Amino acid sequence: MDGPGLVRRVVGGVLAVTVCGALSGFSGGAGRVRPAQVTGRPAVPVVTKIVKGATAPADGRVSWGQRVLQGVGAPGVVGPAGVSPARKAVVTRQRDLCARARCVALTFDDGPMGSTGRLLEILAEHRVRATFFLVGQNVVKDPEMVRREYAAGHEIANHSYTHADLGRAPEAKAVEEVTRTQDAIQQASGMTPVLLRPPYGSTGKRLTALARRMGMAQVLWAVDPLDWEDRDTKAVERRVMASVRPGDVVLMHDIHATTVAAVPRIIDRLAAKGYTFVTVTELFGGKLTPGGKYVQREP
Ligand SMILES: [Zn+2]
């Protein structure tokens, strides 16, 4: 029933992996996938005092990512250090609407590039918020687009600096990829991501440990319409609709005009089925564990 090669959630506890983005050629093995875990933490990206003065390693100062790696961060809590428990509680209470609602998290990878601006218009017209997993080298090319994404209320997240295979990269390379992207996004938008999506879904023990140290959750996906492969607007819509269930994280790419063209119909059809569109952090009610891997919210 699903389209050929369509990835549908977890198979036998292991996420089936497809190549993510236009950079094909590798189909890495994702780690085992665990269901959502429960601890309290901020549900939205939070700007902290660390932001200013901690973003420019070039002039000798230390980046946020490096500070976390040096122990300045807060292990055990997703998100940057310095968030008050009271704020965490408020945010968590407000955001766990998916405990009752039929929620879906639309996620867009590899930008900002190409059709990102058009997608922002569509999402604004439909009053839908989404999550953008950004490639750091694209962030530095178009920081204004990142500011627009964040200002519109979308969640901004980390997808490595060069779309690297973090699961197979040496430790130092993985650290560099993640921290450079954190810093680029912070400089562009003033916020620090708390979510990491490893390109190709490629992760492993080492990357999981790194994400844990950095206070970041790893976000994979439950629905993959393979939009990068055949660039067929109708196929993207059909595959998403055939596969999506409440609680799902849906993977798409805003770098393809053909994908962005499918978004209005996907939104309309999901809305007609009673879906609420949320960011990834909202989907999990702010209950994300550093280093944890997430593909969907369990009923
Ligand atoms: Zn990607």
PDB file of C-alpha atoms and ligand atoms in Angstrom, residues 20-21 109-110 159 163 253, ligand 1:
ATOM      1  CA  CYS A  20      18.433  11.940   3.739  1.00  0.00           C
ATOM      2  CA  GLY A  21      18.767  14.845   1.391  1.00  0.00           C
ATOM      3  CA  ASP A 109      15.935  19.162   6.412  1.00  0.00           C
ATOM      4  CA  ASP A 110      19.040  20.486   4.685  1.00  0.00           C
ATOM      5  CA  HIS A 159      21.654  18.797  11.016  1.00  0.00           C
ATOM      6  CA  HIS A 163      25.738  17.123   6.039  1.00  0.00           C
ATOM      7  CA  HIS A 253      13.258  18.627   2.498  1.00  0.00           C
TER       8      HIS A 253
HETATM    9 ZN    ZN B   1      19.705  15.731   5.378  1.00  0.00          ZN
END
